[in-house]
Short mmCIF file of C-alpha atoms in Angstrom, two decimals:
data_model
loop_
_atom_site.label_atom_id
_atom_site.label_comp_id
_atom_site.label_asym_id
_atom_site.label_seq_id
_atom_site.Cartn_x
_atom_site.Cartn_y
_atom_site.Cartn_z
CA UNK F 1 -7.57 -14.21 -23.92
CA UNK F 2 -8.35 -15.30 -20.24
CA UNK F 3 -10.29 -18.65 -21.11
CA UNK F 4 -11.43 -20.17 -24.26
CA UNK F 5 -14.11 -17.91 -25.79
CA UNK F 6 -16.90 -17.87 -28.31
CA UNK F 7 -15.93 -15.51 -30.99
CA UNK F 8 -18.52 -13.36 -32.74
CA UNK F 9 -17.76 -11.51 -36.16
CA UNK F 10 -19.82 -9.05 -37.64
CA UNK F 11 -19.92 -7.69 -41.02
CA UNK F 12 -18.57 -4.02 -41.32
CA UNK F 13 -21.57 -2.82 -42.89
CA UNK F 14 -23.63 -3.49 -39.88
CA UNK F 15 -25.18 -0.81 -37.78
CA UNK F 16 -23.56 0.05 -34.38
CA UNK F 17 -24.48 -2.63 -31.78
CA UNK F 18 -24.82 -1.89 -28.15
CA UNK F 19 -23.44 -3.64 -24.71
CA UNK F 20 -24.96 -7.41 -24.51
CA UNK F 21 -25.08 -7.81 -20.66
CA UNK F 22 -26.81 -10.91 -20.15
CA UNK F 23 -23.74 -13.07 -19.34
CA UNK F 24 -23.09 -11.03 -16.15
CA UNK F 25 -25.39 -12.58 -13.73
CA UNK F 26 -23.51 -11.68 -10.85
CA UNK F 27 -23.20 -8.03 -11.02
CA UNK F 28 -25.92 -5.66 -12.06
CA UNK F 29 -24.89 -3.56 -14.98
CA UNK F 30 -26.73 -0.83 -16.65
CA UNK F 31 -26.15 -0.55 -20.65
CA UNK F 32 -26.84 3.43 -20.49
CA UNK F 33 -24.19 3.75 -17.61
CA UNK F 34 -21.46 1.65 -19.54
CA UNK F 35 -22.37 4.13 -22.52
CA UNK F 36 -21.66 7.16 -20.36
CA UNK F 37 -18.64 5.57 -18.87
CA UNK F 38 -16.99 4.99 -22.39
CA UNK F 39 -18.19 7.93 -24.04
CA UNK F 40 -18.29 10.85 -21.68
CA UNK F 41 -16.29 9.62 -18.57
CA UNK F 42 -13.58 7.94 -20.59
CA UNK F 43 -12.65 11.41 -22.36
CA UNK F 44 -12.82 13.49 -19.10
CA UNK F 45 -10.52 11.25 -17.26
CA UNK F 46 -8.46 10.89 -20.44
CA UNK F 47 -7.84 14.71 -20.81
CA UNK F 48 -6.86 14.95 -17.00
CA UNK F 49 -4.39 11.91 -16.79
CA UNK F 50 -2.84 12.95 -20.04
CA UNK F 51 -2.09 16.18 -18.54
CA UNK F 52 -0.21 14.41 -15.64
CA UNK F 53 1.79 12.25 -18.08
CA UNK F 54 2.74 15.38 -20.33
CA UNK F 55 4.01 17.08 -17.19
CA UNK F 56 5.99 14.00 -16.28
CA UNK F 57 7.42 13.13 -19.62
CA UNK F 58 7.22 16.74 -21.34
CA UNK F 59 7.63 15.36 -24.67
CA UNK F 60 8.33 17.84 -27.67
CA UNK F 61 6.83 17.98 -30.94
CA UNK F 62 8.13 19.62 -34.25
CA UNK F 63 6.12 22.31 -35.73
CA UNK F 64 7.49 22.63 -39.09
CA UNK F 65 4.66 24.15 -41.70
CA UNK F 66 3.45 27.39 -42.70
CA UNK F 67 0.21 27.92 -40.29
CA UNK F 68 0.16 30.98 -37.97
CA UNK F 69 0.93 28.87 -34.90
CA UNK F 70 3.99 27.21 -36.54
CA UNK F 71 4.96 30.86 -37.66
CA UNK F 72 4.83 32.18 -34.47
CA UNK F 73 6.90 29.33 -32.84
CA UNK F 74 9.55 29.71 -35.52
CA UNK F 75 10.12 33.46 -34.25
CA UNK F 76 12.16 32.06 -31.31
CA UNK F 77 14.36 29.96 -33.80
CA UNK F 78 13.26 26.50 -32.17
CA UNK F 79 10.86 24.37 -34.42
CA UNK F 80 9.19 22.89 -31.69
CA UNK F 81 7.19 23.19 -28.53
CA UNK F 82 7.01 21.00 -25.34
CA UNK F 83 4.00 19.76 -23.43
CA UNK F 84 4.98 21.99 -20.22
CA UNK F 85 4.58 25.04 -22.24
CA UNK F 86 0.67 24.58 -21.60
CA UNK F 87 1.22 26.20 -18.32
CA UNK F 88 3.32 29.31 -19.42
CA UNK F 89 1.45 32.80 -19.95
CA UNK F 90 0.85 33.91 -23.34
CA UNK F 91 3.21 36.75 -22.88
CA UNK F 92 5.93 34.37 -23.05
CA UNK F 93 4.96 31.50 -25.65
CA UNK F 94 2.70 33.95 -27.67
CA UNK F 95 0.05 31.17 -27.70
CA UNK F 96 -3.13 31.20 -25.88
CA UNK F 97 -4.72 27.39 -24.79
CA UNK F 98 -8.27 26.53 -24.10
CA UNK F 99 -8.91 24.42 -20.85
CA UNK F 100 -9.45 21.38 -22.93
CA UNK F 101 -6.41 21.90 -25.14
CA UNK F 102 -2.56 21.10 -24.58
CA UNK F 103 0.65 23.03 -25.65
CA UNK F 104 0.20 21.08 -29.18
CA UNK F 105 -3.39 22.37 -29.63
CA UNK F 106 -3.08 26.16 -29.49
CA UNK F 107 -4.01 29.64 -31.23
CA UNK F 108 -2.07 32.56 -31.37
CA UNK F 109 -1.95 35.71 -29.31
CA UNK F 110 -2.28 38.73 -31.55
CA UNK F 111 0.54 41.59 -30.92
CA UNK F 112 2.50 39.36 -28.50
CA UNK F 113 6.08 38.18 -29.78
CA UNK F 114 7.32 34.58 -28.77
CA UNK F 115 9.73 34.97 -26.34
CA UNK F 116 12.60 32.54 -24.79
CA UNK F 117 10.93 29.50 -23.60
CA UNK F 118 13.01 27.78 -20.83
CA UNK F 119 11.36 24.32 -19.46
CA UNK F 120 13.23 22.61 -16.54
CA UNK F 121 11.37 19.25 -16.04
CA UNK F 122 11.82 19.10 -12.22
CA UNK F 123 8.90 16.93 -12.37
CA UNK F 124 10.39 13.87 -14.26
CA UNK F 125 13.50 13.53 -12.50
CA UNK F 126 11.92 13.62 -8.93
CA UNK F 127 9.33 11.01 -10.22
CA UNK F 128 12.16 8.89 -11.51
CA UNK F 129 14.25 9.40 -8.50
CA UNK F 130 11.33 8.31 -6.13
CA UNK F 131 11.03 5.15 -8.25
CA UNK F 132 14.60 4.26 -8.13
CA UNK F 133 14.50 4.52 -4.21
CA UNK F 134 11.48 2.36 -4.02
CA UNK F 135 12.41 -0.33 -6.42
CA UNK F 136 16.03 0.43 -7.30
CA UNK F 137 16.93 -2.94 -5.83
CA UNK F 138 15.44 -6.35 -6.17
CA UNK F 139 12.80 -7.20 -3.72
CA UNK F 140 12.39 -10.48 -2.09
CA UNK F 141 9.03 -12.34 -1.75
CA UNK F 142 9.20 -14.56 1.23
CA UNK F 143 6.36 -17.26 1.81
CA UNK F 144 4.77 -17.61 5.37
CA UNK F 145 3.59 -21.38 4.65
CA UNK F 146 4.46 -23.40 7.62
CA UNK F 147 6.14 -26.18 5.48
CA UNK F 148 9.84 -25.15 4.47
CA UNK F 149 9.39 -27.31 1.21
CA UNK F 150 6.21 -25.54 0.36
CA UNK F 151 7.44 -22.24 0.95
CA UNK F 152 10.49 -22.92 -1.53
CA UNK F 153 8.00 -24.00 -3.94
CA UNK F 154 5.95 -20.96 -3.64
CA UNK F 155 8.57 -18.37 -3.65
CA UNK F 156 10.09 -20.30 -6.86
CA UNK F 157 6.33 -19.88 -8.82
CA UNK F 158 6.29 -16.16 -7.97
CA UNK F 159 9.65 -15.69 -9.28
CA UNK F 160 9.06 -17.31 -12.42
CA UNK F 161 5.93 -15.19 -12.73
CA UNK F 162 7.57 -11.87 -11.96
CA UNK F 163 10.76 -12.74 -14.11
CA UNK F 164 8.40 -13.44 -17.09
CA UNK F 165 6.95 -10.04 -16.74
CA UNK F 166 10.15 -8.25 -16.81
CA UNK F 167 11.30 -8.93 -13.28
CA UNK F 168 12.80 -5.59 -11.74
CA UNK F 169 11.62 -3.56 -14.64
CA UNK F 170 7.90 -4.55 -14.01
CA UNK F 171 7.96 -3.24 -10.41
CA UNK F 172 9.79 0.11 -11.70
CA UNK F 173 6.93 0.50 -14.32
CA UNK F 174 4.64 0.10 -11.49
CA UNK F 175 6.23 2.58 -9.59
CA UNK F 176 6.16 5.23 -12.25
CA UNK F 177 2.77 4.66 -13.34
CA UNK F 178 1.47 4.86 -9.88
CA UNK F 179 3.50 7.85 -8.85
CA UNK F 180 2.15 9.89 -12.26
CA UNK F 181 -1.45 8.81 -12.10
CA UNK F 182 -1.74 8.47 -8.10
CA UNK F 183 -2.49 4.52 -8.76
CA UNK F 184 -1.93 1.72 -10.97
CA UNK F 185 -4.10 -1.27 -11.67
CA UNK F 186 -2.79 -5.02 -12.60
CA UNK F 187 -4.75 -7.15 -14.40
CA UNK F 188 -3.70 -10.85 -14.19
CA UNK F 189 -4.11 -12.91 -17.26
CA UNK F 190 -3.26 -16.74 -16.78
CA UNK F 191 -2.82 -18.76 -20.13
CA UNK F 192 -5.17 -21.62 -19.51
CA UNK F 193 -5.01 -25.06 -21.06
CA UNK F 194 -6.61 -25.95 -24.33
CA UNK F 195 -10.25 -27.23 -24.40
CA UNK F 196 -8.65 -30.78 -25.01
CA UNK F 197 -6.81 -30.82 -21.84
CA UNK F 198 -9.43 -29.16 -19.89
CA UNK F 199 -11.71 -32.31 -20.92
CA UNK F 200 -10.21 -34.23 -18.01
CA UNK F 201 -10.60 -32.54 -14.46
CA UNK F 202 -7.18 -31.19 -13.42
CA UNK F 203 -8.11 -31.53 -9.88
CA UNK F 204 -7.45 -35.09 -9.82
CA UNK F 205 -4.04 -35.15 -11.42
CA UNK F 206 -1.12 -34.55 -8.78
CA UNK F 207 0.43 -31.21 -8.28
CA UNK F 208 3.67 -31.04 -10.26
CA UNK F 209 5.94 -27.96 -9.50
CA UNK F 210 7.65 -28.24 -12.98
CA UNK F 211 4.17 -27.87 -14.32
CA UNK F 212 3.29 -25.14 -11.97
CA UNK F 213 6.37 -23.21 -13.24
CA UNK F 214 5.83 -23.81 -16.69
CA UNK F 215 2.58 -22.25 -16.26
CA UNK F 216 3.53 -19.68 -14.20
CA UNK F 217 5.71 -18.41 -16.93
CA UNK F 218 2.95 -17.92 -19.06
CA UNK F 219 1.03 -15.68 -16.93
CA UNK F 220 0.69 -12.15 -18.18
CA UNK F 221 0.76 -9.41 -15.55
CA UNK F 222 -0.67 -6.20 -17.45
CA UNK F 223 -0.37 -3.00 -15.93
CA UNK F 224 -3.60 -0.93 -17.05
CA UNK F 225 -2.49 2.64 -17.24
CA UNK F 226 -4.88 5.13 -15.78
CA UNK F 227 -6.57 6.88 -19.05
CA UNK F 228 -7.73 3.27 -19.81
CA UNK F 229 -9.36 2.17 -16.34
CA UNK F 230 -13.04 2.92 -15.66
CA UNK F 231 -13.98 0.63 -12.68
CA UNK F 232 -17.40 0.23 -11.64
CA UNK F 233 -17.25 0.63 -7.62
CA UNK F 234 -19.66 -0.74 -5.04
CA UNK F 235 -22.44 1.97 -4.53
CA UNK F 236 -21.89 1.59 -0.64
CA UNK F 237 -18.33 0.80 -0.45
CA UNK F 238 -15.68 2.61 -2.84
CA UNK F 239 -13.02 -0.11 -1.96
CA UNK F 240 -14.94 -2.75 -3.57
CA UNK F 241 -14.51 -3.08 -7.43
CA UNK F 242 -17.81 -4.72 -8.77
CA UNK F 243 -16.68 -4.82 -12.46
CA UNK F 244 -13.72 -3.55 -14.38
CA UNK F 245 -13.76 -1.92 -17.60
CA UNK F 246 -10.75 -0.80 -19.55
CA UNK F 247 -11.32 1.31 -22.87
CA UNK F 248 -8.92 2.46 -25.23
CA UNK F 249 -7.86 2.80 -29.01
CA UNK F 250 -5.68 -0.11 -30.14
CA UNK F 251 -3.20 0.51 -33.55
CA UNK F 252 -3.58 -2.48 -35.63
CA UNK F 253 -0.64 -3.63 -37.87
CA UNK F 254 -2.56 -2.79 -41.09
CA UNK F 255 -3.00 0.57 -43.24
CA UNK F 256 -6.14 2.46 -43.80
CA UNK F 257 -6.51 5.08 -46.41
CA UNK F 258 -9.43 6.64 -44.98
CA UNK F 259 -9.37 9.95 -43.36
CA UNK F 260 -10.10 9.67 -39.81
CA UNK F 261 -11.06 11.70 -37.05
CA UNK F 262 -7.98 10.90 -35.17
CA UNK F 263 -5.68 11.79 -38.22
CA UNK F 264 -7.39 15.03 -38.48
CA UNK F 265 -6.76 15.92 -34.85
CA UNK F 266 -3.08 15.01 -35.10
CA UNK F 267 -2.65 17.06 -38.06
CA UNK F 268 -4.28 20.17 -36.77
CA UNK F 269 -1.95 19.75 -33.57
CA UNK F 270 1.17 19.81 -35.99
CA UNK F 271 1.92 16.06 -35.63
CA UNK F 272 2.14 13.64 -38.39
CA UNK F 273 -0.98 11.41 -38.79
CA UNK F 274 -0.63 7.68 -38.35
CA UNK F 275 -2.27 5.74 -41.30
CA UNK F 276 -2.53 2.86 -39.57
CA UNK F 277 -5.80 1.30 -38.65
CA UNK F 278 -7.39 2.01 -35.25
CA UNK F 279 -10.07 0.23 -33.37
CA UNK F 280 -11.74 1.13 -30.59
CA UNK F 281 -11.69 -1.47 -27.60
CA UNK F 282 -13.64 -1.69 -24.70
CA UNK F 283 -13.32 -4.81 -22.18
CA UNK F 284 -15.45 -5.68 -19.47
CA UNK F 285 -14.71 -8.06 -16.53
CA UNK F 286 -16.54 -9.40 -13.49
CA UNK F 287 -15.77 -12.03 -11.05
CA UNK F 288 -17.46 -14.69 -13.32
CA UNK F 289 -17.56 -13.26 -17.04
CA UNK F 290 -15.63 -11.25 -19.24
CA UNK F 291 -16.45 -9.58 -22.82
CA UNK F 292 -14.34 -7.88 -25.24
CA UNK F 293 -15.91 -5.07 -27.67
CA UNK F 294 -14.25 -3.64 -30.93
CA UNK F 295 -15.80 -0.75 -32.30
CA UNK F 296 -19.00 -1.39 -29.97
CA UNK F 297 -19.23 -4.79 -31.51
CA UNK F 298 -19.10 -7.88 -29.52
CA UNK F 299 -16.07 -9.99 -30.55
CA UNK F 300 -15.17 -12.37 -27.76
CA UNK F 301 -16.52 -13.39 -24.43
CA UNK F 302 -16.25 -16.17 -22.00
CA UNK F 303 -16.64 -17.37 -18.44
CA UNK F 304 -13.77 -16.95 -15.49
CA UNK F 305 -13.69 -19.91 -13.11
CA UNK F 306 -11.95 -18.22 -10.54
CA UNK F 307 -14.49 -16.70 -8.41
CA UNK F 308 -12.70 -13.29 -7.87
CA UNK F 309 -12.11 -10.38 -10.26
CA UNK F 310 -8.69 -10.74 -11.57
CA UNK F 311 -7.71 -7.23 -10.98
CA UNK F 312 -5.04 -5.71 -8.30
CA UNK F 313 -5.68 -2.01 -7.51
CA UNK F 314 -2.76 -0.29 -5.85
CA UNK F 315 -2.82 3.59 -4.89
CA UNK F 316 0.61 5.19 -4.96
CA UNK F 317 -0.13 7.02 -1.52
CA UNK F 318 -3.33 5.96 0.17
CA UNK F 319 -6.05 8.71 0.03
CA UNK F 320 -9.36 8.00 1.76
CA UNK F 321 -12.45 7.87 0.30
CA UNK F 322 -10.74 8.00 -3.38
CA UNK F 323 -10.39 5.20 -5.88
CA UNK F 324 -7.61 7.12 -7.22
CA UNK F 325 -4.27 7.55 -4.69
CA UNK F 326 -2.16 10.57 -4.17
CA UNK F 327 -0.38 11.54 -7.36
CA UNK F 328 3.34 12.84 -6.90
CA UNK F 329 2.83 14.99 -10.06
CA UNK F 330 -0.50 17.07 -9.62
CA UNK F 331 0.49 19.00 -6.42
CA UNK F 332 3.97 19.74 -8.16
CA UNK F 333 2.24 21.39 -11.60
CA UNK F 334 1.65 24.76 -10.32
CA UNK F 335 4.90 24.93 -8.86
CA UNK F 336 6.51 23.71 -11.87
CA UNK F 337 4.77 26.42 -14.06
CA UNK F 338 5.99 29.25 -11.77
CA UNK F 339 9.46 27.95 -12.27
CA UNK F 340 9.26 27.61 -15.83
CA UNK F 341 7.67 31.03 -15.98
CA UNK F 342 10.48 32.55 -14.10
CA UNK F 343 13.14 30.63 -15.86
CA UNK F 344 11.64 32.27 -19.23
CA UNK F 345 11.63 35.71 -17.85
CA UNK F 346 15.17 35.48 -16.73
CA UNK F 347 16.39 34.13 -20.12
CA UNK F 348 14.47 36.89 -21.81
CA UNK F 349 16.04 39.45 -19.66
CA UNK F 350 19.65 37.90 -20.27
CA UNK F 351 18.88 38.05 -24.06
CA UNK F 352 18.47 41.74 -23.73
CA UNK F 353 21.21 42.55 -21.27
CA UNK F 354 23.77 40.26 -21.73
CA UNK F 355 25.34 42.14 -24.47
CA UNK F 356 26.48 45.35 -24.66
CA UNK F 357 24.56 47.87 -27.36
CA UNK F 358 26.17 51.32 -28.42
CA UNK F 359 24.07 54.31 -29.24
CA UNK F 360 26.30 56.38 -31.71
CA UNK F 361 25.55 60.06 -32.53
CA UNK F 362 27.11 62.21 -35.16
CA UNK F 363 28.96 59.40 -36.80
CA UNK F 364 28.10 58.86 -40.76
CA UNK F 365 27.27 55.24 -41.60
CA UNK F 366 27.70 54.07 -38.00
CA UNK F 367 25.03 51.41 -38.36
CA UNK F 368 27.24 49.91 -40.84
CA UNK F 369 30.44 49.97 -39.08
CA UNK F 370 31.30 46.34 -37.30
CA UNK F 371 32.17 46.59 -33.68
CA UNK F 372 35.43 44.52 -33.05
CA UNK F 373 38.72 44.88 -31.03
CA UNK F 374 41.56 47.14 -32.60
CA UNK F 375 38.81 49.45 -34.70
CA UNK F 376 38.68 53.01 -34.37
CA UNK F 377 35.89 55.55 -35.55
CA UNK F 378 36.66 59.16 -36.71
CA UNK F 379 34.22 62.26 -37.59
CA UNK F 380 34.67 65.73 -38.10
CA UNK F 381 31.41 66.34 -35.96
CA UNK F 382 32.39 67.74 -32.30
CA UNK F 383 29.09 66.98 -31.21
CA UNK F 384 29.74 63.25 -32.03
CA UNK F 385 29.40 60.64 -29.01
CA UNK F 386 29.19 56.85 -28.73
CA UNK F 387 27.03 55.72 -25.60
CA UNK F 388 27.55 52.13 -24.04
CA UNK F 389 24.54 50.83 -22.39
CA UNK F 390 23.33 47.34 -21.55
CA UNK F 391 25.17 44.40 -20.01
CA UNK F 392 23.40 41.96 -17.25
CA UNK F 393 23.06 43.22 -13.95
CA UNK F 394 22.56 41.36 -10.50
CA UNK F 395 18.97 40.51 -9.81
CA UNK F 396 19.10 39.05 -6.27
CA UNK F 397 15.27 38.82 -5.76
CA UNK F 398 14.88 36.98 -8.94
CA UNK F 399 17.26 34.35 -7.96
CA UNK F 400 15.88 34.13 -4.37
CA UNK F 401 12.42 33.69 -5.84
CA UNK F 402 13.51 30.92 -8.20
CA UNK F 403 15.71 29.39 -5.14
CA UNK F 404 12.30 29.67 -2.87
CA UNK F 405 10.31 27.70 -5.80
CA UNK F 406 12.89 24.90 -5.91
CA UNK F 407 12.62 24.67 -2.26
CA UNK F 408 8.90 24.37 -2.32
CA UNK F 409 8.89 21.56 -4.44
CA UNK F 410 11.50 19.78 -2.65
CA UNK F 411 9.17 19.99 0.41
CA UNK F 412 5.85 19.22 -1.81
CA UNK F 413 7.45 16.18 -3.36
CA UNK F 414 9.93 14.90 -0.49
CA UNK F 415 12.53 14.36 -3.20
CA UNK F 416 15.29 16.73 -2.82
CA UNK F 417 18.37 17.07 -5.26
CA UNK F 418 20.25 15.22 -2.83
CA UNK F 419 18.42 12.21 -3.87
CA UNK F 420 19.73 12.64 -7.46
CA UNK F 421 23.30 13.32 -6.09
CA UNK F 422 23.07 17.05 -6.56
CA UNK F 423 25.14 18.25 -3.60
CA UNK F 424 24.91 21.91 -2.69
CA UNK F 425 27.39 23.30 -0.20
CA UNK F 426 28.86 21.68 2.39
CA UNK F 427 26.70 19.17 4.13
CA UNK F 428 28.75 18.13 6.83
CA UNK F 429 29.63 14.67 8.00
CA UNK F 430 27.52 12.12 6.49
CA UNK F 431 29.56 9.17 7.42
CA UNK F 432 27.00 8.29 10.30
CA UNK F 433 24.14 6.29 9.12
CA UNK F 434 21.96 8.45 11.62
CA UNK F 435 23.24 11.70 9.89
CA UNK F 436 22.38 10.10 6.63
CA UNK F 437 18.75 9.18 7.67
CA UNK F 438 18.09 12.48 9.02
CA UNK F 439 19.14 14.13 5.59
CA UNK F 440 16.69 11.88 3.59
CA UNK F 441 14.03 11.87 6.35
CA UNK F 442 11.35 13.34 4.08
CA UNK F 443 12.13 10.83 1.27
CA UNK F 444 12.12 7.97 3.74
CA UNK F 445 8.92 8.74 5.20
CA UNK F 446 7.34 8.65 1.79
CA UNK F 447 9.03 5.63 0.69
CA UNK F 448 7.52 3.75 3.86
CA UNK F 449 4.01 5.00 2.43
CA UNK F 450 4.44 3.79 -0.63
CA UNK F 451 6.20 0.37 0.58
CA UNK F 452 2.82 -0.22 2.45
CA UNK F 453 0.48 0.06 -0.48
CA UNK F 454 2.74 -1.63 -3.24
CA UNK F 455 3.62 -4.47 -0.75
CA UNK F 456 0.10 -5.11 -0.45
CA UNK F 457 -0.64 -5.01 -3.93
CA UNK F 458 2.33 -7.37 -4.75
CA UNK F 459 0.89 -9.88 -2.13
CA UNK F 460 -2.56 -9.63 -3.68
CA UNK F 461 -0.98 -10.53 -7.05
CA UNK F 462 0.73 -13.74 -5.52
CA UNK F 463 -2.34 -14.99 -3.79
CA UNK F 464 -4.24 -14.51 -6.99
CA UNK F 465 -1.60 -16.35 -8.97
CA UNK F 466 -1.52 -19.31 -6.62
CA UNK F 467 -5.37 -19.49 -6.13
CA UNK F 468 -5.48 -19.67 -10.03
CA UNK F 469 -3.17 -22.47 -10.06
CA UNK F 470 -5.12 -23.94 -7.49
CA UNK F 471 -8.35 -23.74 -9.29
CA UNK F 472 -7.04 -24.98 -12.61
CA UNK F 473 -5.54 -28.16 -10.55
CA UNK F 474 -1.85 -27.39 -11.43
CA UNK F 475 -0.47 -26.59 -8.16
CA UNK F 476 -2.81 -27.10 -5.08
CA UNK F 477 -2.60 -24.96 -2.07
CA UNK F 478 -4.83 -23.73 0.52
CA UNK F 479 -5.87 -20.02 1.46
CA UNK F 480 -3.54 -20.32 4.57
CA UNK F 481 -0.56 -20.84 2.73
CA UNK F 482 -0.85 -17.90 0.29
CA UNK F 483 0.51 -15.43 2.42
CA UNK F 484 3.84 -13.31 1.95
CA UNK F 485 6.21 -10.87 3.19
CA UNK F 486 7.60 -8.46 0.71
CA UNK F 487 11.31 -7.44 1.75
CA UNK F 488 12.69 -4.33 0.46
CA UNK F 489 16.53 -3.51 0.58
CA UNK F 490 17.77 -0.51 2.28
CA UNK F 491 18.04 1.98 -0.37
CA UNK F 492 20.73 4.12 1.67
CA UNK F 493 24.24 2.91 1.62
CA UNK F 494 24.94 0.37 4.28
CA UNK F 495 27.84 -0.71 6.33
CA UNK F 496 28.34 -4.75 5.86
CA UNK F 497 30.29 -5.26 9.06
CA UNK F 498 27.44 -3.58 10.97
CA UNK F 499 25.00 -5.89 9.22
CA UNK F 500 27.16 -8.57 10.12
CA UNK F 501 26.99 -7.61 13.64
CA UNK F 502 23.49 -7.15 13.72
CA UNK F 503 22.88 -10.61 12.08
CA UNK F 504 25.15 -12.16 14.81
CA UNK F 505 23.28 -10.87 17.87
CA UNK F 506 19.98 -11.98 15.95
CA UNK F 507 21.16 -15.27 15.87
CA UNK F 508 22.54 -15.44 19.35
CA UNK F 509 18.97 -14.31 20.53
CA UNK F 510 17.33 -17.23 18.56
CA UNK F 511 16.27 -15.83 15.39
CA UNK F 512 16.16 -18.87 12.77
CA UNK F 513 19.36 -19.01 10.73
CA UNK F 514 17.46 -18.95 7.37
CA UNK F 515 15.58 -15.85 8.26
CA UNK F 516 18.85 -14.23 9.37
CA UNK F 517 20.60 -15.36 5.68
CA UNK F 518 17.34 -13.91 4.21
CA UNK F 519 17.77 -10.75 5.61
CA UNK F 520 21.61 -10.62 4.47
CA UNK F 521 20.62 -11.63 0.92
CA UNK F 522 21.68 -15.06 0.57
CA UNK F 523 18.54 -16.52 -1.00
CA UNK F 524 18.18 -20.58 -0.36
CA UNK F 525 21.46 -20.55 1.85
CA UNK F 526 19.36 -21.78 4.94
CA UNK F 527 17.22 -24.18 3.06
CA UNK F 528 19.56 -27.42 3.81
#
């Protein structure tokens, strides 16, 4: 946990308990409001954000069985459904969805046969491409402390922190969560010393880099997915978080034989029910106190010595007057539904028209005769005939409509197929850096907006980590030293010779050699 806490255990037959908020003296919390957050608001945002994730990941679920929905799905010969089928019309899927249900919780549409269902997840690859464009290469965290030795030490501390939490994978996870949900929150959980070590004031002990690195490696940077996040914002300023709540269901490494509500929901949706024990967790944090509830019972609490809320909020793309930023998935959902609808219609048309069919008249047993090369049919009926029909026909309007939908998705997302390496036709001479930048103009502009928000979030994480180490007496620093620059590498291919020439010109203009070497990617080369 965050700090040594007093643990409370309650018997299982005890009645349901409410929130005990006496420890939060620094903020004004209303128990009824918190009840509404975890019971009503959590379910509402959970459905909304689950829909965004489903459209990004498009998971599939097997529907083996004998129910009406499963029999309907089996008509197409594919014993599974996909999440993006939620946006397809009933004339294609043969299923109907309620506004609060998904593709995995449906009822059949009578007298409608399930047709060819085609799902092309254009959202998924666009989100992944945008994340690769933003954090495809390692970033550099450059301290702005006046002293060179202190700069190197602070940079080393933050390198250890982020490396212990996944390194580049941590930033890529942050980018994907932010892109899907519109924002991502990071909870900084330091592993503090035991009570025996805190008996003596740590502030009196000298700062040690080796000790700081050891503690930095134990700091947990927990990315909070949006369905869990229930921030309590200041009534007069939506940018200020007065209290942070996360509410979720946690699976335990134990098995229960009881028939739970969750298992019944999964069984009704065609999924295998999980027999593991599930506990409802609610965690409340303020700047001075924290609590953890399991199944509405308080099991742990403690005081926070930092003097600030250890949560960093990062918007994917800044959106004024809203806690959430702009999601990359949400504006693409209508276009994705339209694309999948037209692709499914085309598949159904091809199914009926791509194979030639024959109408035989006056030929006995024609329905039993095989059709293959080299076969002949004979009859004594002079009125007999064989009529050929079917075959795929050109539909330029359909192709144009699908192309325009894809183009609309390109403009809305800013991510073109060229970013993913798909070349359509001749693009001209792209050996020029200017021409390449013009080709990626939309992606680069959106990427710059994201760099600003994510850079600020990473800087705040770094300042929080150093402030915590300072408060614990592990590594002393002041506010003026806790500032950083976040340096992103150019995602586009670069000419090394041009970079070296640019570095030489900067050096002649008086730019410090250490900074020039950092820009070239030579870490620590200018420290001597």
